[in-house]
Tab-separated table of C-alpha atoms and ligand atoms in Angstrom:
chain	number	residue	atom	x	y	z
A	1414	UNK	CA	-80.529	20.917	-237.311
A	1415	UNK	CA	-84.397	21.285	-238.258
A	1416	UNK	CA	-84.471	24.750	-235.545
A	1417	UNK	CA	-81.590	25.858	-238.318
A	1418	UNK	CA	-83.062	25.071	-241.523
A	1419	UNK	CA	-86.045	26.999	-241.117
A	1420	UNK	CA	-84.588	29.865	-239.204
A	1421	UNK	CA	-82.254	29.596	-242.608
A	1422	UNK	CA	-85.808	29.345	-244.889
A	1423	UNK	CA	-86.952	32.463	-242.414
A	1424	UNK	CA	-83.990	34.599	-242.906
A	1425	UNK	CA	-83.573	34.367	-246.402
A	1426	UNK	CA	-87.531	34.157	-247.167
A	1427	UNK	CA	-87.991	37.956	-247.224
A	1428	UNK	CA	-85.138	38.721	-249.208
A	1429	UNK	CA	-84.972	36.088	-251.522
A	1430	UNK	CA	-88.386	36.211	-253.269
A	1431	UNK	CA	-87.386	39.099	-255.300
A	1432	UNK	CA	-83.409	37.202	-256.443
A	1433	UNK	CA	-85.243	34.556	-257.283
A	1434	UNK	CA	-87.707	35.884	-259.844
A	1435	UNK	CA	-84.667	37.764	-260.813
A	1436	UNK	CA	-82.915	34.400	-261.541
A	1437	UNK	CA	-86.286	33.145	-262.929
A	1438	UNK	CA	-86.752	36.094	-265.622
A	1439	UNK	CA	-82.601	35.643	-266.135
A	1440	UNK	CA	-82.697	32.083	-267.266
A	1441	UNK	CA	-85.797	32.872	-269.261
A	1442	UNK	CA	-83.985	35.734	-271.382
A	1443	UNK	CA	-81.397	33.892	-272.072
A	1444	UNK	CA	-83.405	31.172	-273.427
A	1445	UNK	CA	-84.965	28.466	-271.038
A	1446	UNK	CA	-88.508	28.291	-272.263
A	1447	UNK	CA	-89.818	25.275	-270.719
A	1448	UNK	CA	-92.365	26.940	-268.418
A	1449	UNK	CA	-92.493	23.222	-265.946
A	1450	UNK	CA	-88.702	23.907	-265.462
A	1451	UNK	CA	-88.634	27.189	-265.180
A	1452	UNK	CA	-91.865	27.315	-262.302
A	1453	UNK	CA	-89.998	24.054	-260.593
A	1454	UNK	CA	-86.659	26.145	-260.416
A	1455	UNK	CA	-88.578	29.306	-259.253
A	1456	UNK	CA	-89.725	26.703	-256.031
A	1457	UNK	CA	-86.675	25.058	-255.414
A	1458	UNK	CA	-84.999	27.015	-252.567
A	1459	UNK	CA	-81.474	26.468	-253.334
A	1460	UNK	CA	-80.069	28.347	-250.619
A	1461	UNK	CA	-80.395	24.858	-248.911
A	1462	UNK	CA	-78.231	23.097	-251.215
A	1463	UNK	CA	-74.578	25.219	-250.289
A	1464	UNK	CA	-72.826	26.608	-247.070
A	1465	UNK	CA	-75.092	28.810	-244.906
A	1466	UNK	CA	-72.017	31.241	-245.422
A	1467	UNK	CA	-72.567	31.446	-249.391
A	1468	UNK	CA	-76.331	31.169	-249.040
A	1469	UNK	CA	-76.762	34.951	-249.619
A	1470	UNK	CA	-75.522	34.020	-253.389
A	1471	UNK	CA	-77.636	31.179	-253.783
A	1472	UNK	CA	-80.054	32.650	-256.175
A	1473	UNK	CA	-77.049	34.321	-258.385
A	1474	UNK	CA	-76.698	32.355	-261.949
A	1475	UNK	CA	-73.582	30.643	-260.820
A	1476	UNK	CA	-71.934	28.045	-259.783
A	1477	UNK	CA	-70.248	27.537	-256.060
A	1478	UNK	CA	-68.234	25.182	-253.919
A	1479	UNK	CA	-69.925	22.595	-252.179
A	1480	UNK	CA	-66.451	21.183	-250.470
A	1481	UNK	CA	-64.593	17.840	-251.803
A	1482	UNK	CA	-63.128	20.413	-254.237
A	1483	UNK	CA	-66.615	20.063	-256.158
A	1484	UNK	CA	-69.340	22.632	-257.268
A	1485	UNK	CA	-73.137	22.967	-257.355
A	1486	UNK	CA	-74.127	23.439	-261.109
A	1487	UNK	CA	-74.823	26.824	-262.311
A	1488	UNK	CA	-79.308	27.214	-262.285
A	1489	UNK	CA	-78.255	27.808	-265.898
A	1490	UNK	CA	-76.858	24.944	-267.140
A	1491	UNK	CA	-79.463	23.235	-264.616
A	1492	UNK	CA	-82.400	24.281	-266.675
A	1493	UNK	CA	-80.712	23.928	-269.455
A	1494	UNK	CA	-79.862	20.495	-269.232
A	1495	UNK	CA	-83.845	19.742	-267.832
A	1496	UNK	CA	-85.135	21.615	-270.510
A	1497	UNK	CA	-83.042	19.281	-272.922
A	1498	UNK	CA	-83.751	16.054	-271.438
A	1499	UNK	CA	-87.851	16.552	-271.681
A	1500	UNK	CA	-87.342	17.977	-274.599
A	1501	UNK	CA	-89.601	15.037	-276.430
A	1502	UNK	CA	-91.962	14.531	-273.741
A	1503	UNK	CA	-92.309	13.280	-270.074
A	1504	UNK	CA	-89.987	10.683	-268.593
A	1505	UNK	CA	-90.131	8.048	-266.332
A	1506	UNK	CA	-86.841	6.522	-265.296
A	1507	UNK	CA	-83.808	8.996	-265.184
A	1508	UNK	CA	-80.129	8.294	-264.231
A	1509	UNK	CA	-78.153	11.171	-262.620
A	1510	UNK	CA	-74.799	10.521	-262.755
A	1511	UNK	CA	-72.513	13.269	-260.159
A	1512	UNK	CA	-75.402	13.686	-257.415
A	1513	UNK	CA	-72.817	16.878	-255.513
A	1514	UNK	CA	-75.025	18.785	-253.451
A	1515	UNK	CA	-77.890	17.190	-255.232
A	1516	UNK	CA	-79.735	20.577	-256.798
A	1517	UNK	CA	-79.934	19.063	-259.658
A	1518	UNK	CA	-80.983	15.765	-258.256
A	1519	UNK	CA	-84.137	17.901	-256.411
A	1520	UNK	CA	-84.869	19.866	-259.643
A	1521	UNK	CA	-85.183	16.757	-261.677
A	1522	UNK	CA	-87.567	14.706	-258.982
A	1523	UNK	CA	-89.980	17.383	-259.520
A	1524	UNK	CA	-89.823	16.744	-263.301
A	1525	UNK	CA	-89.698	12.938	-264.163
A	1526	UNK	CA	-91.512	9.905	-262.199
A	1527	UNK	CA	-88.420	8.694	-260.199
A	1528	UNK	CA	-84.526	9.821	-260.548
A	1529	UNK	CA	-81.446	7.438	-259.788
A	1530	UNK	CA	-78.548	9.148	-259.081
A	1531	UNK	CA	-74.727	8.188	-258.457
A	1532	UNK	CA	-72.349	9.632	-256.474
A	1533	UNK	CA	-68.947	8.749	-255.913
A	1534	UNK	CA	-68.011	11.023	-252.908
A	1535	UNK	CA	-69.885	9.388	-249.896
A	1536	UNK	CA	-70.253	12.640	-247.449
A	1537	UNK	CA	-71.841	14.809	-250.537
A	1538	UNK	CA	-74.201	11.561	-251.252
A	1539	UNK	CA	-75.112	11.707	-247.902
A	1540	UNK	CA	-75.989	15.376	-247.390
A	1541	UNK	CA	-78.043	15.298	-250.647
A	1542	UNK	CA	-80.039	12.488	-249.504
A	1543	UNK	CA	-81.157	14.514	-246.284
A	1544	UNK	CA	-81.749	17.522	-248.331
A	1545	UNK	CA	-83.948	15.512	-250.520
A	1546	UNK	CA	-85.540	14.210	-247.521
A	1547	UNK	CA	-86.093	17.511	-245.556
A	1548	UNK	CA	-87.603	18.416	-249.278
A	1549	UNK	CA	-89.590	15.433	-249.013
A	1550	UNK	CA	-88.793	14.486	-252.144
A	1551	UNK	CA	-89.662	10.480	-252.109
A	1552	UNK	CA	-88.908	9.644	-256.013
A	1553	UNK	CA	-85.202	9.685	-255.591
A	1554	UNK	CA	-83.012	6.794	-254.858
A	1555	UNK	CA	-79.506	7.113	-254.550
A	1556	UNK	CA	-76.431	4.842	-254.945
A	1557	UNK	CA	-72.512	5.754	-253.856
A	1558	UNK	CA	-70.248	3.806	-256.559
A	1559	UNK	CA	-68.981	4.362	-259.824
A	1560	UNK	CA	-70.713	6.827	-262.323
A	1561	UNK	CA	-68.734	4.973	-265.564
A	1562	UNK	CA	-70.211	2.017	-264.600
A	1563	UNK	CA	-74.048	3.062	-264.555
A	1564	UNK	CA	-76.347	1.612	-262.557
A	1565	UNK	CA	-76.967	-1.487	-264.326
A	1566	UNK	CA	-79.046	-3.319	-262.238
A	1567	UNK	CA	-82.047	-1.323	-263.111
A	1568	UNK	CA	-81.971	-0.248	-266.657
A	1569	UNK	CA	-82.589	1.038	-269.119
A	1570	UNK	CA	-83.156	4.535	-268.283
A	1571	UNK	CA	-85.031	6.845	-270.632
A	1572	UNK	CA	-82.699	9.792	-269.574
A	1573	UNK	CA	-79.150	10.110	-268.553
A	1574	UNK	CA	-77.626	13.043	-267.456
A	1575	UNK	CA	-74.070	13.420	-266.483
A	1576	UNK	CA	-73.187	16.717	-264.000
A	1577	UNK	CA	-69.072	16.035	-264.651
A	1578	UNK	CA	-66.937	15.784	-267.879
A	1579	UNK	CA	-64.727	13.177	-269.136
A	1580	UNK	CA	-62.764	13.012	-272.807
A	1581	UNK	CA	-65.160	9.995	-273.813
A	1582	UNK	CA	-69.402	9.144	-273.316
A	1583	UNK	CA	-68.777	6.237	-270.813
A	1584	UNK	CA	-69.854	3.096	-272.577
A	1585	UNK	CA	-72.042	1.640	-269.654
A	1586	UNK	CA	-74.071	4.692	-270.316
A	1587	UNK	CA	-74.644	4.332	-273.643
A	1588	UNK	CA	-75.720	0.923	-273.302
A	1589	UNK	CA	-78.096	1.597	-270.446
A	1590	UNK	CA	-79.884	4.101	-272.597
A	1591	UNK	CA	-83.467	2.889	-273.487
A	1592	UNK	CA	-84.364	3.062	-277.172
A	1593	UNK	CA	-85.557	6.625	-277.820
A	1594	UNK	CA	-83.384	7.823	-274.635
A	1595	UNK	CA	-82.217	10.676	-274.539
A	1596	UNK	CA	-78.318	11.409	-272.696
A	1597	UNK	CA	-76.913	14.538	-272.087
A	1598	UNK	CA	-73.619	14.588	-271.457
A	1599	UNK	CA	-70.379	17.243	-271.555
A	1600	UNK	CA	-67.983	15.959	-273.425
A	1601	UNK	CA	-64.086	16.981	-273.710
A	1602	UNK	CA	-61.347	18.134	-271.241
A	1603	UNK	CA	-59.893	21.461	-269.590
A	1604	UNK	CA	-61.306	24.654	-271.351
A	1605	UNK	CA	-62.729	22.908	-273.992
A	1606	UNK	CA	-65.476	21.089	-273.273
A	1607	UNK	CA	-68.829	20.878	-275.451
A	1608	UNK	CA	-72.281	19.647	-273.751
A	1609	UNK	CA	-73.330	16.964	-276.135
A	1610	UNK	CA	-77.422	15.456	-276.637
A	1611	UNK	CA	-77.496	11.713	-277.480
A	1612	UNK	CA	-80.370	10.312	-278.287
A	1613	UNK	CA	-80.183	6.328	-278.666
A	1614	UNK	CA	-82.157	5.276	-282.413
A	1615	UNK	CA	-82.872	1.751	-283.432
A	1616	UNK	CA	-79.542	1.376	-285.291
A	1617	UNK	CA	-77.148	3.250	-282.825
A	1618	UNK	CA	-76.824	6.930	-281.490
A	1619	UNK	CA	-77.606	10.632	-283.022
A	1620	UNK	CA	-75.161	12.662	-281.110
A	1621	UNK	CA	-75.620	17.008	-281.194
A	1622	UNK	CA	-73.043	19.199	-280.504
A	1623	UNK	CA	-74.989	21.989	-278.140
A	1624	UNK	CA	-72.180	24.596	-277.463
A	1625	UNK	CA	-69.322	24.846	-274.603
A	1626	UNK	CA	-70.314	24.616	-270.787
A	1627	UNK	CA	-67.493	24.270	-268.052
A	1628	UNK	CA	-68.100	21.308	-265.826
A	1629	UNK	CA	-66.010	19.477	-262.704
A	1630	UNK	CA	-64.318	16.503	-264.175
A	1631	UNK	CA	-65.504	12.677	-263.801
A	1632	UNK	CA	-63.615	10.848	-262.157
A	1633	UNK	CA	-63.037	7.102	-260.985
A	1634	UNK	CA	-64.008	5.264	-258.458
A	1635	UNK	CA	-66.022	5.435	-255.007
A	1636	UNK	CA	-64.368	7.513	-252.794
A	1637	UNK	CA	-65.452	7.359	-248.772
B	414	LIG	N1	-75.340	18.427	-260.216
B	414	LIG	C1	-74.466	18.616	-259.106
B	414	LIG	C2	-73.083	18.883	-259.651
B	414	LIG	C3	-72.028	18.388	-258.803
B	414	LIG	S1	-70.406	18.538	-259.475
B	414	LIG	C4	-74.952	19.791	-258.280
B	414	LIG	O1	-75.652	20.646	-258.827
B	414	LIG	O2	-74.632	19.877	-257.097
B	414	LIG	C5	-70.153	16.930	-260.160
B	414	LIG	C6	-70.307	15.786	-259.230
B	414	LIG	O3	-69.920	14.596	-259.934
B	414	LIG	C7	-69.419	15.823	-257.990
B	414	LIG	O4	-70.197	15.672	-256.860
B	414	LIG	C8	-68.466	14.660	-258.176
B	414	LIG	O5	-68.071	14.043	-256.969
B	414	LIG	C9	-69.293	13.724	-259.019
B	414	LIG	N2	-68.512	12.736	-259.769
B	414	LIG	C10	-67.344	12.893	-260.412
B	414	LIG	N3	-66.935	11.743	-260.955
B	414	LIG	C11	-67.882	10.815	-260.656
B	414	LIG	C12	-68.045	9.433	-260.945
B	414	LIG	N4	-67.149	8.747	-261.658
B	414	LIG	N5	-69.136	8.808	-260.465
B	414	LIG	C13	-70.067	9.469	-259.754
B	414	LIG	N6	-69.976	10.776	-259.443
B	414	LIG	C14	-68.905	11.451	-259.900
């Protein structure tokens, strides 16, 4: 498996370098202007996180299947969604909730002190977590359950961010916000679906409406 990897780093190296600045001066056009995500998606080699087969397109602003009928998250939305969460400075504890290939999951290690992330389909939990080790990413720590229910055992979190829609904010989330948290969140169903900043205050919850996205739904339940 290692012999593959890098012969996969190898093959694309050459050819990539120039996509991914592409990508890079893409995302900053249309708007991403943290220059921490930006440089930390420029050295994330995402080609590792899909299919050899659609690795080619790996550096193209979009989202693709990662198999279980799910999707790795457009770099877009990515940044956007990073860039949102530091938004009022650095964090330390973040829950991920909807690990998929876990792009997002790598992205976000390199941004915050430590990242807790849920998945609910075992076999994509389990290929992110040797991603994140071949990355050597140490500041992640995954669990296979549940997203609606959190991870309660080791809240509150000063971020929460949610990779899959649903109708309603799950309340376990809410809750496991840390005052001055910040949660963001697509919210709605189908074609209309709105990604939504929550930021916990001392007397409840300032919620933004931050224009539509198009996510993979949330569902319930573990599934092996
Ligand atoms: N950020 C991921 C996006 C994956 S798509 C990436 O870039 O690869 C959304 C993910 O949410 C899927 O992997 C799906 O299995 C997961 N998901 C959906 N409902 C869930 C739930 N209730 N709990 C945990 N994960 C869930």
């Amino acid at each position: 498996m290692r012999g593959q990897d890098d012969l996969l780093h190898r093959g694309i190296g050459m050819t990539s370098q120039r996509t991914r600045e592409r990508l890079i001066q893409r995302l900053y056009e249309e708007g991403i202007c943290n220059h921490q995500v930006l440089e930390v998606i420029r050295k994330t080699p995402r080609h590792l996180f899909v299919d050899e087969a659609l690795a080619h397109r790996a550096y193209e602003d979009t989202a693709l299947p990662i198999g279980n009928n799910q999707t790795i998250s457009q770099p877009y939305m990515v940044a956007r969604m990073s860039e949102l969460l530091l938004a009022a400075g650095p964090l330390d504890k973040v829950l991920e909730i909807g690990t998929g290939s876990g792009y997002q999951t790598a992205v976000l290690a390199q941004l915050v002190e430590r990242v807790f992330s849920v998945e609910r389909i075992k076999g994509l939990q389990d290929r992110a977590k040797e991603r994140m080790q071949s990355l050597n990413l140490r500041n992640v720590v995954f669990r296979w359950g549940d997203g609606w229910e959190g991870w309660p055992a080791l809240a509150p979190y000063n971020g929460i961010i949610v990779t899959a829609v649903a109708a309603d904010v799950p309340q376990a989330l809410l809750e496991q916000l840390a005052p001055g948290g910040r949660m963001v969140i697509p919210v709605g169903a189908g074609d209309v679906q709105q990604l939504m900043l929550i930021i916990r205050e001392e007397t409840g919850y300032a919620r933004h409406l931050l224009g539509a996205v198009r996510f993979v739904p949330l569902l319930t339940g573990p599934l092996a």
